[in-house]
PDB file of C-alpha atoms in Angstrom:
ATOM      1  CA  MET A 260     -22.351  24.594 -21.240  1.00 62.00           C
ATOM      2  CA  LYS A 261     -24.645  24.871 -18.247  1.00 72.00           C
ATOM      3  CA  ASP A 262     -28.450  25.158 -18.041  1.00 79.00           C
ATOM      4  CA  LYS A 263     -30.114  27.445 -15.510  1.00 81.00           C
ATOM      5  CA  ILE A 264     -32.751  25.828 -13.295  1.00 83.00           C
ATOM      6  CA  THR A 265     -34.898  26.851 -10.338  1.00 85.00           C
ATOM      7  CA  ILE A 266     -35.398  24.499  -7.389  1.00 86.00           C
ATOM      8  CA  THR A 267     -37.240  24.597  -4.075  1.00 88.00           C
ATOM      9  CA  ILE A 268     -35.414  23.283  -0.992  1.00 88.00           C
ATOM     10  CA  ASN A 269     -36.664  22.973   2.576  1.00 88.00           C
ATOM     11  CA  LYS A 270     -35.090  25.161   5.241  1.00 86.00           C
ATOM     12  CA  LYS A 271     -33.179  22.423   7.110  1.00 86.00           C
ATOM     13  CA  THR A 272     -31.545  21.153   3.915  1.00 87.00           C
ATOM     14  CA  LEU A 273     -30.655  24.704   2.929  1.00 86.00           C
ATOM     15  CA  GLU A 274     -28.937  25.215   6.277  1.00 86.00           C
ATOM     16  CA  LYS A 275     -26.764  22.172   5.584  1.00 83.00           C
ATOM     17  CA  ILE A 276     -25.928  23.488   2.116  1.00 85.00           C
ATOM     18  CA  ASP A 277     -24.911  26.846   3.567  1.00 86.00           C
ATOM     19  CA  LYS A 278     -22.353  25.134   5.790  1.00 78.00           C
ATOM     20  CA  ILE A 279     -20.487  23.991   2.670  1.00 77.00           C
ATOM     21  CA  ILE A 280     -20.008  27.558   1.429  1.00 81.00           C
ATOM     22  CA  ASP A 281     -16.486  28.792   2.245  1.00 68.00           C
ATOM     23  CA  GLY A 282     -16.386  31.955   0.139  1.00 69.00           C
ATOM     24  CA  VAL A 283     -13.435  30.677  -1.915  1.00 60.00           C
ATOM     25  CA  ASN A 284     -13.770  27.201  -3.458  1.00 61.00           C
ATOM     26  CA  VAL A 285     -17.517  27.173  -2.839  1.00 73.00           C
ATOM     27  CA  PRO A 286     -18.542  30.832  -3.006  1.00 83.00           C
ATOM     28  CA  ASN A 287     -22.325  30.508  -3.112  1.00 88.00           C
ATOM     29  CA  ARG A 288     -25.359  28.217  -2.888  1.00 86.00           C
ATOM     30  CA  SER A 289     -25.412  27.550  -6.611  1.00 86.00           C
ATOM     31  CA  ILE A 290     -21.857  26.165  -6.606  1.00 84.00           C
ATOM     32  CA  ALA A 291     -22.521  24.270  -3.355  1.00 81.00           C
ATOM     33  CA  ILE A 292     -25.530  22.476  -4.852  1.00 86.00           C
ATOM     34  CA  GLU A 293     -23.588  21.751  -8.049  1.00 81.00           C
ATOM     35  CA  GLU A 294     -20.775  20.166  -6.001  1.00 74.00           C
ATOM     36  CA  ILE A 295     -23.229  17.994  -4.069  1.00 79.00           C
ATOM     37  CA  VAL A 296     -24.901  16.769  -7.262  1.00 77.00           C
ATOM     38  CA  LYS A 297     -21.510  16.118  -8.906  1.00 66.00           C
ATOM     39  CA  GLU A 298     -20.330  14.109  -5.909  1.00 60.00           C
ATOM     40  CA  HIS A 299     -23.471  11.984  -6.074  1.00 63.00           C
ATOM     41  CA  PHE A 300     -23.157  11.135  -9.767  1.00 63.00           C
ATOM     42  CA  GLU A 301     -19.351  11.249 -10.051  1.00 54.00           C
ATOM     43  CA  PRO A 302     -18.004  10.057  -6.687  1.00 51.00           C
ATOM     44  CA  VAL A 303     -14.264  10.355  -6.136  1.00 52.00           C
ATOM     45  CA  LYS A 304     -12.733   6.889  -6.221  1.00 65.00           C
ATOM     46  CA  SER A 305     -10.624   6.021  -3.207  1.00 76.00           C
ATOM     47  CA  LYS A 306      -7.099   4.874  -3.907  1.00 92.00           C
ATOM     48  CA  ILE A 307      -6.774   1.175  -3.165  1.00 96.00           C
ATOM     49  CA  ALA A 308      -4.062  -0.415  -1.033  1.00 97.00           C
ATOM     50  CA  PHE A 309      -3.376  -4.140  -0.815  1.00 97.00           C
ATOM     51  CA  ILE A 310      -1.513  -5.389   2.266  1.00 97.00           C
ATOM     52  CA  LEU A 311       0.259  -8.747   2.171  1.00 96.00           C
ATOM     53  CA  ALA A 312      -0.375 -10.164   5.646  1.00 94.00           C
ATOM     54  CA  GLY A 313      -0.814 -13.894   5.147  1.00 89.00           C
ATOM     55  CA  GLY A 314       2.636 -15.264   5.986  1.00 87.00           C
ATOM     56  CA  SER A 315       3.225 -17.775   8.785  1.00 84.00           C
ATOM     57  CA  GLY A 316       6.162 -15.879  10.318  1.00 84.00           C
ATOM     58  CA  THR A 317       8.344 -18.924  10.959  1.00 85.00           C
ATOM     59  CA  ARG A 318      11.425 -16.768  11.657  1.00 85.00           C
ATOM     60  CA  LEU A 319       9.617 -15.065  14.533  1.00 87.00           C
ATOM     61  CA  ARG A 320       8.692 -18.221  16.396  1.00 90.00           C
ATOM     62  CA  PRO A 321       7.767 -18.981  19.142  1.00 90.00           C
ATOM     63  CA  PHE A 322       5.858 -15.634  19.174  1.00 88.00           C
ATOM     64  CA  THR A 323       4.074 -16.360  15.910  1.00 86.00           C
ATOM     65  CA  TYR A 324       2.655 -19.637  17.153  1.00 91.00           C
ATOM     66  CA  GLU A 325      -0.067 -17.439  18.671  1.00 89.00           C
ATOM     67  CA  ILE A 326       0.332 -14.033  16.989  1.00 90.00           C
ATOM     68  CA  PRO A 327       0.343 -13.480  13.212  1.00 92.00           C
ATOM     69  CA  LYS A 328       3.515 -11.679  12.147  1.00 92.00           C
ATOM     70  CA  PRO A 329       1.777  -8.408  11.101  1.00 93.00           C
ATOM     71  CA  MET A 330       0.213  -8.236  14.587  1.00 93.00           C
ATOM     72  CA  MET A 331       3.541  -8.303  16.428  1.00 93.00           C
ATOM     73  CA  PRO A 332       3.613  -5.217  18.683  1.00 93.00           C
ATOM     74  CA  VAL A 333       5.934  -2.249  18.264  1.00 92.00           C
ATOM     75  CA  ASN A 334       5.435   0.658  20.668  1.00 89.00           C
ATOM     76  CA  GLY A 335       2.262  -0.962  21.950  1.00 91.00           C
ATOM     77  CA  ARG A 336       0.558  -1.298  18.560  1.00 94.00           C
ATOM     78  CA  PRO A 337       0.648  -4.002  15.878  1.00 95.00           C
ATOM     79  CA  ILE A 338       2.982  -3.507  12.929  1.00 95.00           C
ATOM     80  CA  LEU A 339      -0.096  -3.599  10.712  1.00 97.00           C
ATOM     81  CA  GLU A 340      -1.677  -0.690  12.540  1.00 97.00           C
ATOM     82  CA  HIS A 341       1.420   1.439  11.890  1.00 96.00           C
ATOM     83  CA  ILE A 342       1.170   0.530   8.191  1.00 96.00           C
ATOM     84  CA  ILE A 343      -2.514   1.428   8.008  1.00 97.00           C
ATOM     85  CA  GLU A 344      -1.715   4.761   9.649  1.00 96.00           C
ATOM     86  CA  GLN A 345       0.803   5.532   6.879  1.00 95.00           C
ATOM     87  CA  LEU A 346      -1.708   4.530   4.210  1.00 96.00           C
ATOM     88  CA  LYS A 347      -4.363   6.753   5.729  1.00 96.00           C
ATOM     89  CA  LYS A 348      -1.988   9.741   5.753  1.00 94.00           C
ATOM     90  CA  ALA A 349      -1.619   9.314   1.986  1.00 94.00           C
ATOM     91  CA  ASP A 350      -5.393   8.933   1.448  1.00 93.00           C
ATOM     92  CA  PHE A 351      -5.291   5.223   0.662  1.00 96.00           C
ATOM     93  CA  LEU A 352      -8.577   4.691   2.437  1.00 95.00           C
ATOM     94  CA  ASP A 353      -9.801   1.557   0.659  1.00 95.00           C
ATOM     95  CA  ILE A 354      -7.665  -1.290   2.006  1.00 96.00           C
ATOM     96  CA  ILE A 355      -7.661  -4.986   1.199  1.00 96.00           C
ATOM     97  CA  ILE A 356      -5.762  -7.192   3.622  1.00 96.00           C
ATOM     98  CA  SER A 357      -4.534 -10.533   2.341  1.00 95.00           C
ATOM     99  CA  VAL A 358      -4.817 -12.968   5.242  1.00 94.00           C
ATOM    100  CA  GLY A 359      -3.899 -16.583   5.788  1.00 91.00           C
ATOM    101  CA  TYR A 360      -2.151 -17.875   8.899  1.00 91.00           C
ATOM    102  CA  LEU A 361      -4.098 -16.776  12.018  1.00 93.00           C
ATOM    103  CA  GLY A 362      -6.007 -14.350   9.812  1.00 91.00           C
ATOM    104  CA  SER A 363      -9.000 -14.324  12.132  1.00 93.00           C
ATOM    105  CA  LYS A 364      -6.943 -12.430  14.712  1.00 95.00           C
ATOM    106  CA  ILE A 365      -6.267  -9.677  12.183  1.00 95.00           C
ATOM    107  CA  HIS A 366      -9.958  -9.522  11.310  1.00 94.00           C
ATOM    108  CA  GLU A 367     -10.980  -9.398  14.976  1.00 94.00           C
ATOM    109  CA  TYR A 368      -8.652  -6.476  15.689  1.00 96.00           C
ATOM    110  CA  PHE A 369      -9.328  -4.281  12.662  1.00 96.00           C
ATOM    111  CA  GLY A 370     -12.884  -5.229  11.738  1.00 93.00           C
ATOM    112  CA  ASP A 371     -14.229  -3.179   8.846  1.00 93.00           C
ATOM    113  CA  GLY A 372     -11.659  -0.442   9.486  1.00 94.00           C
ATOM    114  CA  SER A 373     -14.145   2.208  10.576  1.00 92.00           C
ATOM    115  CA  LYS A 374     -12.443   2.528  13.963  1.00 94.00           C
ATOM    116  CA  PHE A 375      -9.242   3.462  12.121  1.00 95.00           C
ATOM    117  CA  GLY A 376     -10.818   5.843   9.615  1.00 93.00           C
ATOM    118  CA  VAL A 377     -10.503   3.514   6.607  1.00 95.00           C
ATOM    119  CA  ARG A 378     -12.469   0.796   4.812  1.00 94.00           C
ATOM    120  CA  ILE A 379     -11.005  -2.681   5.211  1.00 95.00           C
ATOM    121  CA  ARG A 380     -11.874  -5.806   3.258  1.00 94.00           C
ATOM    122  CA  TYR A 381     -10.221  -9.200   3.575  1.00 94.00           C
ATOM    123  CA  SER A 382      -9.065 -11.817   1.106  1.00 92.00           C
ATOM    124  CA  ASP A 383      -8.224 -15.314   2.329  1.00 90.00           C
ATOM    125  CA  THR A 384      -5.114 -16.212   0.348  1.00 89.00           C
ATOM    126  CA  SER A 385      -3.777 -19.255   2.174  1.00 86.00           C
ATOM    127  CA  LEU A 386      -1.202 -21.187   0.092  1.00 86.00           C
ATOM    128  CA  LEU A 387      -1.204 -18.608  -2.719  1.00 92.00           C
ATOM    129  CA  ASP A 388       1.988 -16.715  -1.724  1.00 93.00           C
ATOM    130  CA  THR A 389       2.346 -13.007  -2.477  1.00 94.00           C
ATOM    131  CA  GLY A 390       1.794 -12.995  -6.239  1.00 95.00           C
ATOM    132  CA  GLY A 391      -1.132 -15.385  -6.037  1.00 95.00           C
ATOM    133  CA  ALA A 392      -2.718 -13.260  -3.323  1.00 95.00           C
ATOM    134  CA  ILE A 393      -2.670 -10.188  -5.550  1.00 96.00           C
ATOM    135  CA  LYS A 394      -3.880 -12.149  -8.582  1.00 95.00           C
ATOM    136  CA  LYS A 395      -6.876 -13.485  -6.644  1.00 94.00           C
ATOM    137  CA  SER A 396      -8.173  -9.932  -6.089  1.00 94.00           C
ATOM    138  CA  GLN A 397      -7.486  -8.692  -9.623  1.00 93.00           C
ATOM    139  CA  ASN A 398     -11.150  -7.916 -10.327  1.00 90.00           C
ATOM    140  CA  LEU A 399     -11.045  -5.235  -7.620  1.00 91.00           C
ATOM    141  CA  PHE A 400      -8.283  -3.245  -9.323  1.00 94.00           C
ATOM    142  CA  HIS A 401      -9.416  -0.849 -12.041  1.00 92.00           C
ATOM    143  CA  ASP A 402      -6.633   1.703 -11.656  1.00 95.00           C
ATOM    144  CA  ASP A 403      -3.108   1.922 -10.257  1.00 97.00           C
ATOM    145  CA  PHE A 404      -2.957   0.544  -6.717  1.00 97.00           C
ATOM    146  CA  ILE A 405      -0.348   0.202  -3.990  1.00 97.00           C
ATOM    147  CA  VAL A 406       0.884  -3.053  -2.460  1.00 97.00           C
ATOM    148  CA  VAL A 407       2.576  -3.117   0.944  1.00 97.00           C
ATOM    149  CA  ASN A 408       4.293  -5.950   2.783  1.00 95.00           C
ATOM    150  CA  GLY A 409       2.666  -6.429   6.178  1.00 94.00           C
ATOM    151  CA  ASP A 410       5.908  -6.875   8.133  1.00 92.00           C
ATOM    152  CA  ASN A 411       7.771  -3.602   7.515  1.00 93.00           C
ATOM    153  CA  LEU A 412       7.732  -0.304   9.391  1.00 94.00           C
ATOM    154  CA  PHE A 413       8.337   2.856   7.366  1.00 93.00           C
ATOM    155  CA  ASP A 414       7.680   6.578   7.448  1.00 92.00           C
ATOM    156  CA  PHE A 415       7.534   7.078   3.663  1.00 90.00           C
ATOM    157  CA  ASN A 416       5.146   9.555   2.126  1.00 92.00           C
ATOM    158  CA  LEU A 417       3.382   7.001  -0.041  1.00 94.00           C
ATOM    159  CA  ASN A 418       1.922   9.670  -2.294  1.00 93.00           C
ATOM    160  CA  LYS A 419       5.400  10.343  -3.669  1.00 93.00           C
ATOM    161  CA  ILE A 420       5.831   6.882  -5.160  1.00 96.00           C
ATOM    162  CA  TYR A 421       2.217   6.886  -6.332  1.00 96.00           C
ATOM    163  CA  GLU A 422       2.612  10.236  -8.121  1.00 94.00           C
ATOM    164  CA  PHE A 423       5.959   9.132  -9.584  1.00 95.00           C
ATOM    165  CA  HIS A 424       4.301   6.018 -10.974  1.00 97.00           C
ATOM    166  CA  ARG A 425       1.363   7.960 -12.408  1.00 95.00           C
ATOM    167  CA  LYS A 426       3.733  10.403 -14.114  1.00 95.00           C
ATOM    168  CA  ASN A 427       6.133   7.861 -15.621  1.00 95.00           C
ATOM    169  CA  LYS A 428       3.532   5.175 -16.390  1.00 95.00           C
ATOM    170  CA  PRO A 429       5.504   1.935 -15.984  1.00 97.00           C
ATOM    171  CA  LEU A 430       3.533  -1.217 -15.264  1.00 97.00           C
ATOM    172  CA  ALA A 431       5.177  -1.486 -11.841  1.00 97.00           C
ATOM    173  CA  THR A 432       7.155   0.778  -9.533  1.00 98.00           C
ATOM    174  CA  ILE A 433       9.137  -0.623  -6.612  1.00 97.00           C
ATOM    175  CA  ALA A 434      10.101   1.442  -3.569  1.00 96.00           C
ATOM    176  CA  LEU A 435      13.835   1.194  -2.902  1.00 95.00           C
ATOM    177  CA  VAL A 436      15.967   2.076   0.108  1.00 93.00           C
ATOM    178  CA  SER A 437      19.742   2.188   0.478  1.00 89.00           C
ATOM    179  CA  GLN A 438      21.339  -0.226   2.986  1.00 85.00           C
ATOM    180  CA  ASP A 439      24.983  -0.492   4.033  1.00 79.00           C
ATOM    181  CA  ASP A 440      24.726  -4.245   4.615  1.00 75.00           C
ATOM    182  CA  VAL A 441      22.787  -5.875   1.798  1.00 74.00           C
ATOM    183  CA  SER A 442      23.743  -9.489   2.568  1.00 70.00           C
ATOM    184  CA  GLN A 443      20.244 -10.253   3.899  1.00 72.00           C
ATOM    185  CA  PHE A 444      18.331  -8.503   1.120  1.00 76.00           C
ATOM    186  CA  GLY A 445      17.801  -8.627  -2.588  1.00 76.00           C
ATOM    187  CA  VAL A 446      19.484  -5.671  -4.326  1.00 86.00           C
ATOM    188  CA  VAL A 447      18.577  -3.991  -7.596  1.00 89.00           C
ATOM    189  CA  GLU A 448      20.571  -2.323 -10.329  1.00 91.00           C
ATOM    190  CA  MET A 449      19.099   0.582 -12.272  1.00 90.00           C
ATOM    191  CA  GLU A 450      19.567   2.486 -15.517  1.00 93.00           C
ATOM    192  CA  GLY A 451      17.818   5.822 -15.147  1.00 93.00           C
ATOM    193  CA  ASN A 452      14.454   5.063 -13.552  1.00 94.00           C
ATOM    194  CA  LYS A 453      14.344   1.505 -14.901  1.00 96.00           C
ATOM    195  CA  ILE A 454      15.246  -1.519 -12.821  1.00 95.00           C
ATOM    196  CA  VAL A 455      17.417  -3.733 -15.025  1.00 94.00           C
ATOM    197  CA  ARG A 456      18.613  -6.448 -12.634  1.00 91.00           C
ATOM    198  CA  PHE A 457      17.756  -8.154  -9.351  1.00 90.00           C
ATOM    199  CA  ILE A 458      20.428  -9.868  -7.255  1.00 84.00           C
ATOM    200  CA  GLU A 459      19.089 -11.951  -4.367  1.00 75.00           C
ATOM    201  CA  LYS A 460      21.125 -11.701  -1.137  1.00 66.00           C
ATOM    202  CA  PRO A 461      24.510 -11.047  -2.784  1.00 63.00           C
ATOM    203  CA  LYS A 462      27.538 -12.846  -1.371  1.00 63.00           C
ATOM    204  CA  THR A 463      30.149 -10.587  -2.931  1.00 62.00           C
ATOM    205  CA  LYS A 464      30.762  -6.836  -2.807  1.00 65.00           C
ATOM    206  CA  GLN A 465      28.126  -4.972  -4.816  1.00 59.00           C
ATOM    207  CA  VAL A 466      28.113  -1.577  -6.446  1.00 68.00           C
ATOM    208  CA  SER A 467      24.386  -1.218  -5.706  1.00 77.00           C
ATOM    209  CA  HIS A 468      23.108  -0.847  -2.166  1.00 86.00           C
ATOM    210  CA  LEU A 469      19.486  -0.376  -3.184  1.00 91.00           C
ATOM    211  CA  VAL A 470      17.090  -2.951  -1.795  1.00 90.00           C
ATOM    212  CA  ASN A 471      13.420  -3.709  -2.322  1.00 90.00           C
ATOM    213  CA  ALA A 472      11.463  -1.974   0.472  1.00 93.00           C
ATOM    214  CA  GLY A 473       8.339  -4.089   0.049  1.00 93.00           C
ATOM    215  CA  VAL A 474       6.156  -1.278  -1.305  1.00 96.00           C
ATOM    216  CA  TYR A 475       4.935  -1.412  -4.914  1.00 97.00           C
ATOM    217  CA  VAL A 476       2.595   0.530  -7.157  1.00 97.00           C
ATOM    218  CA  LEU A 477       1.079  -1.670  -9.847  1.00 98.00           C
ATOM    219  CA  ASN A 478      -0.965  -0.985 -12.918  1.00 97.00           C
ATOM    220  CA  PRO A 479      -3.673  -3.648 -13.337  1.00 96.00           C
ATOM    221  CA  ALA A 480      -2.052  -4.599 -16.663  1.00 97.00           C
ATOM    222  CA  PHE A 481       0.948  -5.917 -14.728  1.00 97.00           C
ATOM    223  CA  LEU A 482      -1.252  -8.666 -13.298  1.00 96.00           C
ATOM    224  CA  SER A 483      -1.208 -10.387 -16.686  1.00 96.00           C
ATOM    225  CA  PHE A 484       2.312 -11.533 -15.771  1.00 97.00           C
ATOM    226  CA  LEU A 485       0.961 -13.347 -12.696  1.00 96.00           C
ATOM    227  CA  PRO A 486      -0.233 -16.916 -13.181  1.00 94.00           C
ATOM    228  CA  GLN A 487      -3.367 -18.259 -11.574  1.00 93.00           C
ATOM    229  CA  GLY A 488      -2.670 -19.984  -8.279  1.00 93.00           C
ATOM    230  CA  GLU A 489       0.514 -19.773  -6.235  1.00 94.00           C
ATOM    231  CA  SER A 490       3.287 -17.342  -7.225  1.00 95.00           C
ATOM    232  CA  ASN A 491       5.790 -15.039  -5.549  1.00 94.00           C
ATOM    233  CA  ILE A 492       5.698 -11.372  -6.563  1.00 95.00           C
ATOM    234  CA  SER A 493       9.472 -10.925  -6.111  1.00 92.00           C
ATOM    235  CA  LYS A 494      10.134 -13.870  -8.441  1.00 94.00           C
ATOM    236  CA  ILE A 495       7.722 -12.411 -10.993  1.00 96.00           C
ATOM    237  CA  PHE A 496       9.612  -9.108 -10.898  1.00 96.00           C
ATOM    238  CA  GLU A 497      12.838 -11.009 -11.635  1.00 94.00           C
ATOM    239  CA  GLN A 498      11.238 -12.894 -14.505  1.00 95.00           C
ATOM    240  CA  VAL A 499       9.928  -9.798 -16.301  1.00 95.00           C
ATOM    241  CA  VAL A 500      12.753  -7.340 -15.556  1.00 95.00           C
ATOM    242  CA  ASP A 501      14.074  -7.634 -19.125  1.00 94.00           C
ATOM    243  CA  GLU A 502      10.746  -6.313 -20.398  1.00 94.00           C
ATOM    244  CA  LYS A 503      11.749  -2.872 -19.001  1.00 95.00           C
ATOM    245  CA  VAL A 504       8.321  -2.380 -17.402  1.00 96.00           C
ATOM    246  CA  ILE A 505       9.528  -1.861 -13.806  1.00 97.00           C
ATOM    247  CA  ASP A 506      10.678   1.476 -12.410  1.00 97.00           C
ATOM    248  CA  GLY A 507      12.404   2.089  -9.102  1.00 96.00           C
ATOM    249  CA  PHE A 508      11.647   4.935  -6.720  1.00 96.00           C
ATOM    250  CA  ILE A 509      14.277   5.678  -4.063  1.00 94.00           C
ATOM    251  CA  TYR A 510      13.111   6.658  -0.586  1.00 92.00           C
ATOM    252  CA  SER A 511      15.325   8.231   2.068  1.00 83.00           C
ATOM    253  CA  GLY A 512      12.990   7.797   5.049  1.00 83.00           C
ATOM    254  CA  LYS A 513      13.093   5.312   7.893  1.00 89.00           C
ATOM    255  CA  TRP A 514      12.567   1.667   6.950  1.00 91.00           C
ATOM    256  CA  LEU A 515      12.635  -1.186   9.459  1.00 91.00           C
ATOM    257  CA  PRO A 516      11.799  -4.714   8.281  1.00 86.00           C
ATOM    258  CA  CYS A 517      10.547  -7.002  11.054  1.00 87.00           C
ATOM    259  CA  ASP A 518      10.642 -10.477   9.554  1.00 83.00           C
ATOM    260  CA  ASN A 519      13.195 -12.129  11.850  1.00 86.00           C
ATOM    261  CA  MET A 520      14.178 -11.855  15.497  1.00 90.00           C
ATOM    262  CA  ASN A 521      17.198  -9.601  14.995  1.00 86.00           C
ATOM    263  CA  LEU A 522      15.327  -7.191  12.738  1.00 88.00           C
ATOM    264  CA  TYR A 523      12.278  -7.187  14.998  1.00 88.00           C
ATOM    265  CA  GLU A 524      14.421  -6.322  18.018  1.00 90.00           C
ATOM    266  CA  LYS A 525      16.080  -3.528  16.031  1.00 86.00           C
ATOM    267  CA  ALA A 526      12.656  -2.193  15.015  1.00 86.00           C
ATOM    268  CA  ILE A 527      11.458  -2.098  18.622  1.00 89.00           C
ATOM    269  CA  LYS A 528      14.559  -0.149  19.657  1.00 89.00           C
ATOM    270  CA  ASN A 529      14.522   2.301  16.739  1.00 86.00           C
ATOM    271  CA  TRP A 530      10.868   3.021  15.981  1.00 85.00           C
ATOM    272  CA  PRO A 531       9.718   5.680  15.562  1.00 81.00           C
TER     273      PRO A 531
END
């Protein structure tokens, strides 16, 4: 039910209101004013992304003695900038970057994110590892949020995994990609949408060629599985897999991890 009111507005403000009218979604001044008032009292919440960017990058030394791993350049831009670009395309505009080793260089480059069209906050998570980093920021997560490793290049439409997660309502959804050679990765086995087993860097021939792509959507309730202090998110996934709370979402796009010299060289040659 709506109440009819009469208001007086100065000419300059009215001119701004008229610019909102498009004849379709906002057909008149009344609807335009209603939309403005609604936006003020019921602002749309930005989807939150959490980027894990605190690692020391020992497998990329000597480069990472001076450059944090997520800032390693590919096509003239840091890996992290490519990731933020993908997040922005999917309207993940509220970004928290977990920093540790040489984190000040990440902060100096990206600042508050305004130059890149996003909002960026930072969380110093030295010595907490990936799970501990996420746990430290748990008070910032009030809805499903996406977590991205800061050393992978990908062209995934991140909205697809987010929408899949929202529809199926697991506590966690892991992005998966198929790889011919899985000897350097952890593989997963699935039953339907559920992940039922993790196998870390298999030494024998495997039926599954699906590997963890380092992109996750988490419900805040999943964080109850994370202890306070240091923990590794991949290990936590392995520990709770029998609870049947983790779904897998298979991507077919380009995915190039950059966490050692061979993979980094491959990424430079094959991106985009």
